[in-house]
CSV table of C-alpha atoms and ligand atoms in Angstrom, one decimal:
chain,number,residue,atom,x,y,z
C,1,MET,CA,-51.2,-51.9,-40.6
C,2,THR,CA,-52.0,-49.8,-37.5
C,3,THR,CA,-50.6,-46.1,-38.0
C,4,THR,CA,-49.6,-43.8,-35.2
C,5,ALA,CA,-49.1,-40.1,-35.3
C,6,ILE,CA,-47.1,-38.2,-32.6
C,7,PHE,CA,-46.7,-34.8,-32.5
C,8,GLY,CA,-43.7,-33.2,-31.1
C,9,SER,CA,-42.9,-29.2,-29.9
C,10,HIS,CA,-39.4,-30.6,-30.8
C,11,VAL,CA,-38.1,-33.9,-32.5
C,12,LEU,CA,-35.0,-35.1,-32.1
C,13,ALA,CA,-34.6,-36.0,-35.9
C,14,ARG,CA,-31.7,-37.7,-38.0
C,15,ARG,CA,-31.0,-35.5,-40.7
C,16,ASP,CA,-27.8,-36.6,-43.2
C,17,GLY,CA,-26.3,-38.7,-40.4
C,18,ALA,CA,-26.4,-36.0,-37.9
C,19,GLN,CA,-28.9,-34.9,-34.9
C,20,ALA,CA,-31.3,-32.4,-35.9
C,21,VAL,CA,-34.1,-30.7,-33.3
C,22,LEU,CA,-37.0,-30.3,-35.4
C,23,ARG,CA,-39.7,-27.5,-34.2
C,24,ASP,CA,-43.2,-28.9,-34.3
C,25,HIS,CA,-43.4,-31.8,-36.2
C,26,TRP,CA,-45.1,-35.1,-36.6
C,27,VAL,CA,-43.8,-38.5,-36.5
C,28,LEU,CA,-45.9,-40.7,-38.3
C,29,LEU,CA,-45.6,-44.9,-37.5
C,30,GLU,CA,-46.6,-47.5,-39.6
C,31,GLY,CA,-46.5,-50.6,-38.0
C,32,ARG,CA,-42.9,-51.3,-36.4
C,33,ARG,CA,-41.3,-48.7,-38.8
C,34,ILE,CA,-41.2,-44.9,-38.9
C,35,ALA,CA,-43.1,-44.1,-42.0
C,36,ALA,CA,-42.3,-40.2,-41.9
C,37,VAL,CA,-41.3,-37.0,-40.1
C,38,GLN,CA,-43.1,-34.3,-41.4
C,39,ALA,CA,-44.6,-30.6,-40.2
C,40,ALA,CA,-48.1,-31.5,-41.9
C,41,ARG,CA,-50.7,-33.1,-39.7
C,42,PRO,CA,-50.8,-36.8,-40.8
C,43,VAL,CA,-54.2,-38.7,-41.1
C,44,ALA,CA,-53.4,-41.8,-38.7
C,45,ASP,CA,-55.4,-44.4,-36.6
C,46,THR,CA,-54.0,-42.6,-33.4
C,47,VAL,CA,-53.2,-39.1,-32.8
C,48,PHE,CA,-51.1,-37.9,-30.0
C,49,ASP,CA,-51.7,-34.4,-30.3
C,50,ARG,CA,-50.2,-32.8,-26.7
C,51,PRO,CA,-48.6,-29.8,-26.4
C,52,GLY,CA,-44.7,-29.6,-25.4
C,53,ARG,CA,-43.4,-33.0,-26.0
C,54,PHE,CA,-39.7,-33.6,-26.7
C,55,VAL,CA,-39.8,-36.8,-29.0
C,56,LEU,CA,-36.7,-38.6,-29.1
C,57,PRO,CA,-35.3,-42.1,-30.2
C,58,GLY,CA,-36.3,-45.1,-27.7
C,59,LEU,CA,-33.3,-44.7,-25.6
C,60,LEU,CA,-31.0,-47.6,-25.2
C,61,ASN,CA,-29.8,-48.2,-21.8
C,62,LEU,CA,-26.7,-50.9,-22.7
C,63,HIS,CA,-25.8,-51.8,-18.8
C,64,ASN,CA,-28.3,-52.8,-16.4
C,65,HIS,CA,-28.9,-55.4,-13.6
C,66,CYS,CA,-32.5,-55.9,-12.8
C,67,PHE,CA,-32.1,-58.3,-10.0
C,68,SER,CA,-28.6,-57.8,-8.3
C,69,GLU,CA,-28.7,-54.3,-7.9
C,70,ALA,CA,-32.3,-54.3,-6.4
C,71,VAL,CA,-31.6,-56.4,-3.7
C,72,ALA,CA,-28.9,-54.0,-2.7
C,73,ARG,CA,-30.8,-50.9,-3.1
C,74,THR,CA,-31.1,-48.4,-0.1
C,75,HIS,CA,-28.6,-50.9,1.7
C,76,THR,CA,-25.4,-49.9,0.5
C,77,GLU,CA,-25.8,-46.1,0.5
C,78,ASP,CA,-24.1,-44.0,3.0
C,79,GLY,CA,-21.2,-46.7,3.9
C,80,ASN,CA,-23.7,-48.6,5.8
C,81,GLY,CA,-21.1,-49.5,8.4
C,82,ARG,CA,-18.6,-51.0,6.2
C,83,GLU,CA,-15.3,-50.7,7.6
C,84,ASN,CA,-14.0,-49.8,4.2
C,85,ASN,CA,-14.8,-48.7,0.7
C,86,GLN,CA,-14.0,-52.1,-0.8
C,87,SER,CA,-16.6,-52.9,-3.8
C,88,ILE,CA,-19.6,-54.8,-2.9
C,89,VAL,CA,-19.5,-56.8,-6.0
C,90,TYR,CA,-17.9,-59.8,-4.5
C,91,THR,CA,-19.1,-59.3,-1.1
C,92,VAL,CA,-22.6,-58.7,-1.7
C,93,LEU,CA,-24.0,-58.5,-4.8
C,94,LEU,CA,-23.0,-61.8,-6.4
C,95,PRO,CA,-23.1,-63.9,-3.1
C,96,LEU,CA,-26.6,-62.6,-2.2
C,97,THR,CA,-28.0,-62.6,-5.7
C,98,LYS,CA,-26.5,-66.6,-6.1
C,99,ARG,CA,-27.9,-67.4,-2.7
C,100,GLY,CA,-31.2,-65.8,-3.8
C,101,ILE,CA,-31.4,-67.8,-6.7
C,102,ASP,CA,-31.2,-70.9,-4.9
C,103,ILE,CA,-34.3,-70.2,-2.3
C,104,LEU,CA,-36.7,-68.1,-4.7
C,105,SER,CA,-39.2,-69.7,-7.1
C,106,PRO,CA,-39.5,-69.2,-10.5
C,107,ALA,CA,-42.8,-67.3,-9.7
C,108,GLU,CA,-40.4,-65.0,-7.2
C,109,ARG,CA,-37.9,-64.7,-9.7
C,110,LEU,CA,-40.2,-63.5,-12.6
C,111,ALA,CA,-41.7,-60.7,-10.0
C,112,ILE,CA,-38.1,-59.3,-9.5
C,113,ALA,CA,-37.4,-59.0,-13.5
C,114,ARG,CA,-40.8,-57.7,-13.7
C,115,LEU,CA,-40.2,-55.2,-11.2
C,116,GLY,CA,-36.8,-54.2,-12.9
C,117,ILE,CA,-38.2,-53.9,-16.4
C,118,LEU,CA,-41.1,-51.7,-15.1
C,119,GLN,CA,-38.2,-49.4,-13.7
C,120,LEU,CA,-36.3,-49.6,-16.5
C,121,LEU,CA,-39.4,-48.5,-19.2
C,122,LYS,CA,-40.3,-45.6,-16.8
C,123,GLY,CA,-37.1,-44.6,-16.7
C,124,GLY,CA,-37.2,-44.3,-20.6
C,125,ALA,CA,-35.5,-47.1,-22.0
C,126,ALA,CA,-36.9,-48.7,-25.0
C,127,THR,CA,-33.8,-51.4,-25.4
C,128,VAL,CA,-31.8,-52.8,-22.5
C,129,MET,CA,-28.7,-55.2,-22.3
C,130,GLU,CA,-29.4,-56.8,-18.8
C,131,PRO,CA,-26.1,-58.9,-17.8
C,132,PHE,CA,-27.6,-61.2,-15.2
C,133,ARG,CA,-26.5,-64.3,-12.9
C,134,ASN,CA,-27.2,-67.7,-14.4
C,135,GLY,CA,-30.4,-69.0,-12.9
C,136,ILE,CA,-32.5,-66.3,-13.7
C,137,PRO,CA,-34.0,-67.3,-17.1
C,138,GLU,CA,-37.2,-65.8,-15.9
C,139,MET,CA,-35.5,-62.2,-17.1
C,140,PHE,CA,-36.4,-63.3,-20.8
C,141,ASP,CA,-40.0,-64.0,-20.0
C,142,ALA,CA,-40.5,-60.9,-18.1
C,143,ALA,CA,-39.1,-58.9,-21.1
C,144,ALA,CA,-40.9,-60.8,-23.8
C,145,GLU,CA,-44.1,-60.1,-21.6
C,146,MET,CA,-43.7,-56.6,-21.2
C,147,GLY,CA,-42.8,-55.9,-24.7
C,148,ILE,CA,-39.0,-54.1,-24.0
C,149,ARG,CA,-36.0,-54.6,-26.3
C,150,PHE,CA,-34.0,-56.7,-24.6
C,151,TYR,CA,-30.1,-57.8,-25.1
C,152,GLY,CA,-30.4,-60.8,-22.6
C,153,ALA,CA,-26.8,-61.1,-21.2
C,154,PRO,CA,-26.4,-64.4,-19.1
C,155,TYR,CA,-23.3,-64.2,-17.2
C,156,LEU,CA,-20.1,-66.8,-17.6
C,157,PHE,CA,-17.6,-67.6,-15.1
C,158,SER,CA,-14.5,-69.5,-14.8
C,159,THR,CA,-14.8,-69.8,-10.9
C,160,ALA,CA,-18.5,-70.8,-10.1
C,161,ASP,CA,-18.3,-69.2,-6.7
C,162,ALA,CA,-16.2,-65.9,-6.8
C,163,GLN,CA,-15.6,-64.4,-3.5
C,164,ALA,CA,-13.2,-61.5,-2.5
C,165,GLN,CA,-10.1,-62.6,-0.3
C,166,ALA,CA,-8.8,-60.6,2.7
C,167,ASP,CA,-6.8,-58.5,0.5
C,168,GLY,CA,-9.9,-58.0,-2.1
C,169,SER,CA,-8.9,-60.3,-4.9
C,170,VAL,CA,-11.3,-62.9,-6.4
C,171,ARG,CA,-10.5,-66.2,-5.4
C,172,TYR,CA,-10.0,-68.2,-8.8
C,173,ALA,CA,-10.7,-71.8,-8.7
C,174,GLY,CA,-10.0,-73.4,-11.9
C,175,ASP,CA,-11.8,-73.1,-15.3
C,176,ASP,CA,-15.3,-74.6,-15.2
C,177,GLY,CA,-16.8,-72.2,-17.6
C,178,GLN,CA,-17.9,-74.8,-20.1
C,179,ALA,CA,-21.3,-75.1,-18.0
C,180,ASP,CA,-21.7,-71.6,-18.7
C,181,LEU,CA,-21.6,-71.7,-22.1
C,182,ASP,CA,-23.9,-74.6,-22.1
C,183,THR,CA,-26.5,-73.0,-20.4
C,184,TRP,CA,-25.8,-69.6,-22.3
C,185,ASP,CA,-26.0,-71.9,-25.5
C,186,ALA,CA,-29.3,-73.2,-24.5
C,187,LEU,CA,-30.9,-69.7,-23.5
C,188,HIS,CA,-29.7,-68.6,-27.1
C,189,ALA,CA,-31.4,-71.4,-28.8
C,190,ARG,CA,-34.6,-70.6,-26.4
C,191,TRP,CA,-34.6,-66.9,-26.9
C,192,GLN,CA,-32.8,-65.5,-29.6
C,193,GLY,CA,-34.8,-63.5,-32.0
C,194,ARG,CA,-38.0,-64.2,-30.1
C,195,GLY,CA,-40.9,-61.4,-29.1
C,196,GLU,CA,-40.8,-60.6,-33.1
C,197,GLY,CA,-37.1,-60.1,-32.8
C,198,ARG,CA,-37.2,-58.0,-29.8
C,199,ILE,CA,-35.7,-60.4,-27.6
C,200,GLY,CA,-31.8,-61.4,-28.3
C,201,LEU,CA,-28.8,-62.3,-26.5
C,202,ALA,CA,-25.0,-60.7,-25.7
C,203,MET,CA,-22.0,-63.0,-24.7
C,204,SER,CA,-21.3,-61.9,-21.1
C,205,PRO,CA,-18.0,-63.2,-19.7
C,206,HIS,CA,-18.8,-61.5,-16.1
C,207,ALA,CA,-15.0,-59.8,-15.4
C,208,THR,CA,-11.8,-60.0,-16.3
C,209,ASP,CA,-11.0,-61.5,-12.7
C,210,THR,CA,-13.6,-64.1,-12.6
C,211,CYS,CA,-12.8,-65.2,-16.5
C,212,GLY,CA,-9.6,-66.9,-17.4
C,213,PRO,CA,-8.2,-67.0,-20.9
C,214,ASP,CA,-10.0,-70.4,-22.0
C,215,LEU,CA,-13.0,-69.4,-21.2
C,216,LEU,CA,-12.6,-66.0,-22.7
C,217,ARG,CA,-11.3,-66.9,-26.4
C,218,ALA,CA,-14.5,-69.5,-26.4
C,219,CYS,CA,-16.5,-66.6,-25.9
C,220,ALA,CA,-15.2,-64.2,-28.4
C,221,ALA,CA,-15.4,-67.2,-30.9
C,222,ARG,CA,-18.8,-68.2,-30.1
C,223,ALA,CA,-20.1,-64.5,-30.2
C,224,ARG,CA,-18.5,-64.0,-33.5
C,225,ALA,CA,-19.8,-67.3,-34.8
C,226,LEU,CA,-23.6,-66.1,-33.9
C,227,GLY,CA,-23.2,-62.6,-34.6
C,228,VAL,CA,-23.9,-61.1,-31.4
C,229,PRO,CA,-22.0,-58.7,-29.1
C,230,VAL,CA,-19.8,-59.3,-26.3
C,231,THR,CA,-20.1,-57.2,-22.8
C,232,THR,CA,-17.8,-57.8,-19.6
C,233,HIS,CA,-17.0,-55.6,-16.8
C,234,LEU,CA,-13.3,-54.0,-17.2
C,235,ALA,CA,-11.2,-52.5,-15.0
C,236,GLN,CA,-13.6,-51.7,-12.1
C,237,SER,CA,-11.1,-51.3,-9.1
C,238,ALA,CA,-7.6,-51.0,-8.7
C,239,GLN,CA,-7.7,-54.9,-7.0
C,240,GLU,CA,-8.7,-55.8,-10.3
C,241,VAL,CA,-6.1,-54.6,-12.1
C,242,ALA,CA,-3.4,-55.9,-9.7
C,243,THR,CA,-4.9,-59.3,-9.9
C,244,ILE,CA,-4.6,-59.5,-13.6
C,245,GLN,CA,-1.3,-57.9,-13.6
C,246,ALA,CA,-0.2,-60.8,-11.0
C,247,ARG,CA,-1.8,-63.4,-13.1
C,248,HIS,CA,-1.1,-62.7,-16.6
C,249,GLY,CA,2.1,-61.7,-17.0
C,250,GLY,CA,2.0,-57.9,-16.1
C,251,ARG,CA,-0.9,-57.1,-18.6
C,252,THR,CA,-3.7,-54.6,-17.5
C,253,PRO,CA,-6.9,-55.7,-18.0
C,254,ALA,CA,-7.8,-54.0,-21.2
C,255,GLU,CA,-4.2,-55.6,-22.6
C,256,TYR,CA,-5.4,-59.3,-21.1
C,257,LEU,CA,-8.8,-59.0,-23.3
C,258,ASP,CA,-6.4,-57.5,-26.4
C,259,TRP,CA,-4.0,-60.2,-25.9
C,260,LEU,CA,-7.2,-62.9,-26.1
C,261,GLY,CA,-8.9,-60.8,-29.0
C,262,LEU,CA,-11.8,-59.5,-27.2
C,263,LEU,CA,-10.8,-55.7,-27.6
C,264,ALA,CA,-12.7,-55.1,-30.7
C,265,PRO,CA,-15.9,-53.0,-32.3
C,266,ASP,CA,-18.2,-55.6,-30.9
C,267,LEU,CA,-17.1,-55.2,-26.9
C,268,LEU,CA,-19.1,-53.4,-24.6
C,269,ALA,CA,-16.8,-52.7,-21.6
C,270,ALA,CA,-18.4,-52.0,-18.4
C,271,HIS,CA,-17.0,-49.1,-16.3
C,272,CYS,CA,-13.0,-49.1,-16.7
C,273,ILE,CA,-12.6,-46.7,-13.9
C,274,ALA,CA,-9.3,-48.0,-13.2
C,275,SER,CA,-8.3,-47.9,-16.7
C,276,SER,CA,-4.8,-46.3,-17.5
C,277,ASP,CA,-5.0,-43.3,-20.7
C,278,ASP,CA,-2.8,-46.1,-22.5
C,279,ASP,CA,-5.9,-48.2,-21.7
C,280,LEU,CA,-8.0,-46.5,-23.1
C,281,ARG,CA,-6.4,-45.3,-25.8
C,282,LEU,CA,-5.8,-48.3,-26.9
C,283,MET,CA,-9.6,-49.5,-26.4
C,284,ALA,CA,-10.1,-46.2,-28.7
C,285,ALA,CA,-7.8,-48.1,-31.6
C,286,ARG,CA,-9.4,-51.2,-31.4
C,287,GLY,CA,-12.9,-49.7,-31.4
C,288,ALA,CA,-14.3,-51.1,-28.3
C,289,THR,CA,-16.9,-49.2,-26.4
C,290,VAL,CA,-17.1,-48.1,-22.7
C,291,LEU,CA,-20.0,-48.4,-20.6
C,292,ASN,CA,-20.3,-45.6,-18.3
C,293,CYS,CA,-22.6,-45.7,-15.4
C,294,PRO,CA,-21.6,-42.3,-12.9
C,295,ARG,CA,-24.3,-43.0,-10.7
C,296,VAL,CA,-23.4,-46.5,-9.2
C,297,PHE,CA,-20.0,-45.1,-8.6
C,298,ALA,CA,-20.9,-41.7,-6.8
C,299,ARG,CA,-22.9,-43.8,-4.6
C,300,THR,CA,-19.3,-45.1,-3.0
C,301,GLY,CA,-17.2,-41.6,-3.5
C,302,VAL,CA,-15.6,-42.8,-6.5
C,303,THR,CA,-15.5,-40.8,-9.7
C,304,ALA,CA,-16.5,-42.5,-13.3
C,305,ALA,CA,-16.6,-39.5,-15.8
C,306,PHE,CA,-17.9,-39.8,-18.9
C,307,GLY,CA,-16.2,-37.2,-20.6
C,308,ARG,CA,-12.5,-38.4,-19.5
C,309,PHE,CA,-13.4,-41.9,-21.3
C,310,ALA,CA,-14.8,-39.4,-24.4
C,311,GLY,CA,-12.0,-37.5,-24.1
C,312,GLN,CA,-9.3,-40.2,-24.9
C,313,GLY,CA,-11.5,-41.0,-28.1
C,314,VAL,CA,-13.2,-44.3,-26.7
C,315,ARG,CA,-16.5,-44.8,-28.3
C,316,THR,CA,-18.8,-44.3,-25.0
C,317,VAL,CA,-22.2,-44.8,-24.0
C,318,VAL,CA,-24.2,-44.4,-20.7
C,319,GLY,CA,-26.2,-47.3,-19.0
C,320,THR,CA,-27.7,-47.3,-15.4
C,321,ASP,CA,-26.1,-50.3,-13.9
C,322,GLY,CA,-29.3,-51.1,-12.0
C,323,TYR,CA,-28.8,-49.0,-9.2
C,324,ASN,CA,-31.3,-46.2,-10.3
C,325,MET,CA,-33.0,-47.2,-13.8
C,326,ASP,CA,-33.5,-43.5,-14.9
C,327,LEU,CA,-31.6,-42.9,-17.6
C,328,LEU,CA,-32.6,-39.2,-18.0
C,329,GLY,CA,-30.8,-39.0,-14.2
C,330,GLU,CA,-28.1,-41.0,-15.1
C,331,LEU,CA,-27.2,-38.5,-18.3
C,332,ASN,CA,-27.5,-35.4,-15.6
C,333,ALA,CA,-25.0,-37.1,-13.7
C,334,ALA,CA,-22.5,-37.9,-16.3
C,335,SER,CA,-22.8,-34.1,-17.2
C,336,MET,CA,-22.2,-32.8,-13.7
C,337,ILE,CA,-19.4,-35.1,-13.1
C,338,SER,CA,-17.8,-34.7,-16.0
C,339,LYS,CA,-17.6,-31.1,-16.1
C,340,ILE,CA,-16.3,-31.3,-12.4
C,341,VAL,CA,-13.3,-33.7,-13.4
C,342,ALA,CA,-12.4,-31.8,-16.3
C,343,GLY,CA,-12.7,-28.3,-14.5
C,344,ASP,CA,-14.4,-27.7,-17.7
C,345,PRO,CA,-18.3,-26.7,-18.4
C,346,ALA,CA,-17.6,-27.3,-22.0
C,347,VAL,CA,-17.1,-31.2,-21.4
C,348,ALA,CA,-19.7,-33.7,-22.2
C,349,PRO,CA,-22.2,-31.4,-23.6
C,350,ALA,CA,-25.8,-31.9,-24.2
C,351,PRO,CA,-26.1,-33.3,-27.5
C,352,MET,CA,-23.2,-35.7,-27.2
C,353,LEU,CA,-24.5,-37.3,-24.0
C,354,LEU,CA,-28.0,-37.4,-26.1
C,355,GLU,CA,-26.0,-39.3,-28.9
C,356,SER,CA,-24.7,-41.6,-26.3
C,357,VAL,CA,-27.9,-43.4,-25.7
C,358,THR,CA,-29.4,-43.2,-28.9
C,359,ALA,CA,-27.5,-43.5,-32.2
C,360,THR,CA,-23.9,-44.4,-30.9
C,361,ALA,CA,-25.5,-47.1,-28.6
C,362,ALA,CA,-27.5,-48.2,-31.5
C,363,ASP,CA,-24.4,-48.5,-33.7
C,364,VAL,CA,-22.6,-50.5,-31.3
C,365,LEU,CA,-25.3,-53.1,-31.4
C,366,GLY,CA,-24.8,-52.7,-35.1
C,367,ARG,CA,-28.3,-51.7,-35.3
C,368,LEU,CA,-28.4,-48.8,-37.6
C,369,ASP,CA,-32.5,-49.0,-37.2
C,370,LEU,CA,-32.7,-48.1,-33.8
C,371,GLY,CA,-31.6,-44.7,-31.9
C,372,ARG,CA,-32.3,-42.3,-34.8
C,373,ILE,CA,-35.9,-40.7,-35.9
C,374,GLU,CA,-36.0,-41.1,-39.8
C,375,PRO,CA,-38.1,-42.5,-42.0
C,376,GLY,CA,-37.6,-46.6,-42.1
C,377,ALA,CA,-36.5,-46.9,-38.9
C,378,THR,CA,-37.8,-48.8,-36.2
C,379,ALA,CA,-40.3,-47.7,-34.4
C,380,ASP,CA,-39.2,-47.2,-30.7
C,381,LEU,CA,-39.4,-43.9,-29.3
C,382,THR,CA,-39.2,-42.1,-25.6
C,383,VAL,CA,-41.3,-39.2,-25.6
C,384,VAL,CA,-40.8,-36.6,-22.7
C,385,ASP,CA,-43.4,-34.3,-21.2
C,386,MET,CA,-41.4,-30.7,-21.1
C,387,THR,CA,-44.6,-28.8,-20.0
C,388,HIS,CA,-43.3,-29.1,-16.5
C,389,PRO,CA,-42.6,-25.9,-14.8
C,390,GLN,CA,-39.0,-26.5,-14.2
C,391,PHE,CA,-38.2,-26.5,-18.2
C,392,GLN,CA,-40.2,-22.9,-18.7
C,393,PRO,CA,-38.5,-21.1,-20.4
C,394,LEU,CA,-37.1,-23.7,-22.7
C,395,ALA,CA,-34.4,-22.0,-24.8
C,396,ASP,CA,-32.8,-25.2,-25.4
C,397,PRO,CA,-34.2,-28.6,-25.3
C,398,ARG,CA,-31.2,-30.7,-25.4
C,399,ARG,CA,-29.9,-28.8,-22.5
C,400,GLY,CA,-33.3,-28.7,-20.5
C,401,LEU,CA,-33.2,-32.6,-21.0
C,402,ILE,CA,-29.8,-33.2,-19.5
C,403,ALA,CA,-29.9,-30.3,-16.8
C,404,LEU,CA,-33.2,-30.3,-15.8
C,405,ALA,CA,-35.3,-33.6,-16.8
C,406,ASN,CA,-35.5,-37.1,-15.1
C,407,ARG,CA,-37.8,-40.1,-15.3
C,408,ALA,CA,-40.8,-38.3,-13.6
C,409,ASP,CA,-40.9,-36.3,-16.8
C,410,ILE,CA,-40.9,-39.7,-19.7
C,411,ALA,CA,-44.6,-39.7,-20.8
C,412,GLN,CA,-44.4,-42.2,-23.3
C,413,VAL,CA,-42.2,-45.2,-24.6
C,414,PHE,CA,-42.8,-46.9,-27.7
C,415,VAL,CA,-41.3,-50.1,-29.0
C,416,ASP,CA,-41.8,-51.6,-32.2
C,417,GLY,CA,-44.7,-49.3,-32.7
C,418,ARG,CA,-46.5,-50.6,-29.4
C,419,LEU,CA,-47.0,-48.0,-26.8
C,420,LEU,CA,-45.6,-49.6,-23.3
C,421,VAL,CA,-45.6,-46.3,-21.1
C,422,ASP,CA,-48.2,-43.8,-21.4
C,423,ALA,CA,-49.0,-40.5,-19.5
C,424,GLY,CA,-45.6,-41.6,-17.5
C,425,ARG,CA,-47.6,-45.1,-16.6
C,426,LEU,CA,-47.4,-48.7,-17.6
C,427,ALA,CA,-49.8,-48.3,-20.5
C,428,GLN,CA,-51.2,-52.4,-19.9
C,429,GLY,CA,-50.6,-54.0,-16.4
C,430,ASP,CA,-50.6,-53.2,-12.8
C,431,GLU,CA,-47.5,-51.1,-11.1
C,432,ALA,CA,-48.6,-51.6,-7.6
C,433,ALA,CA,-49.3,-55.1,-8.1
C,434,ILE,CA,-45.9,-55.6,-10.0
C,435,ALA,CA,-43.8,-53.7,-7.4
C,436,ALA,CA,-45.3,-55.6,-4.2
C,437,ALA,CA,-44.8,-58.8,-5.6
C,438,GLY,CA,-41.3,-57.8,-6.5
C,439,ALA,CA,-40.2,-56.5,-3.2
C,440,ALA,CA,-41.9,-59.1,-1.4
C,441,ALA,CA,-39.5,-61.6,-2.9
C,442,ILE,CA,-36.5,-59.3,-2.4
C,443,GLU,CA,-37.5,-59.2,1.2
C,444,ARG,CA,-37.4,-63.4,1.0
C,445,ILE,CA,-33.4,-62.8,0.2
C,446,TRP,CA,-32.7,-60.3,3.3
C,447,ASP,CA,-34.4,-63.0,5.8
C,448,LEU,CA,-31.3,-65.3,5.1
C,449,PRO,CA,-28.9,-65.1,7.6
C,450,GLU,CA,-26.3,-64.6,5.4
C,451,ALA,CA,-27.5,-61.5,3.8
C,452,ARG,CA,-27.7,-59.6,7.1
C,453,ALA,CA,-24.4,-60.8,8.0
C,454,ALA,CA,-23.2,-59.4,4.6
C,455,LEU,CA,-24.6,-55.7,5.8
C,456,PRO,CA,-25.8,-54.7,8.6
C,457,ARG,CA,-29.9,-53.3,8.2
C,458,GLY,CA,-30.0,-49.7,8.1
E,501,ZN,ZN1,-22.6,-53.8,-14.2
């Protein structure tokens, strides 16, 4: 069995079920497991004895969209000529992604998927949960090929062609979710457990305003029968809250999911920015999880504060929503925005934020072998180079990570003991070729007249 030893000036280890920062320790990997965490230098086939490294559990980024946000990138900042600040989800992201799927070849879709996973890995993620539009099955191929731990979450919709009406609500054209359920089943049969277990699926009804009661009940039943997590978008806007209240007897989006039996410990709900405090307390009581993605909302002038959700007792984790797949940078934003909103610098402290993308996120998935560095855990690691000048002097490495670090400081990513990122670069594969091919495919979408009509080009 191959052994690898990694030295950390600091190691974020697990001791007695809690974080412990160990000085000058080694992490020994044997095959796909962590064999030891020790002060003495171990004997190993491969030894990484580099100064100033902070060895973390492989980070979990549980909400990302490689495809749709890549299409929108640098087209949607600064308002870009839009007359109001209406969400771009139904006016830009979903329709353009759908058209892109229609016109792109499988090779072009694979190129976009590879570009996204490259960014995720270089952003420090060892695990990603990726909701994506049906018609991009190449997400699974790219994940399997590139070695990331991958929870693919192909969307299910009740309405095949979700589009915003003039008032911002989503047109709702009957319940034709069965086709998406059939597609999900086929992908599950093909991919669940592949890649030596690194590839899996999550059940992914798109959102409360695009999924009717029958589909949501079917999703919950299917997920629980198969033991897969459920993820959805919840309370993304005030308009969504109004739509659900009008459709479903005054229920809020959270109450709607609770009514249908979805508000449970296996639910990961993205955003919840329009959730009331009562909604959040209900989610906490049911054990559901909020996926907090602060930067994608900050882009549009909207606050999504980690501290608000955590403060109501809801299990809260941080993801990148595809906008900027830099998980360390996202944690920095989560910290800053939380402190500003609360007017309190003690809110969302560094250990809590680190926990959210390690042990807490792993627990949400029922993966007690992930998100912790301890003997017997799975050999997923994210190693940060803290020798850069901005970290000196380094009195507190966890605060240094949250306050001062970003993706440029990621040195290594290991998944299942395999080195995927080294010295901040993809260990195997041509980064420039992946970036060029992915970008060329996305440009083909922007050549469409309807794309140019959706947003003025900058
Ligand atoms: Zn999302």
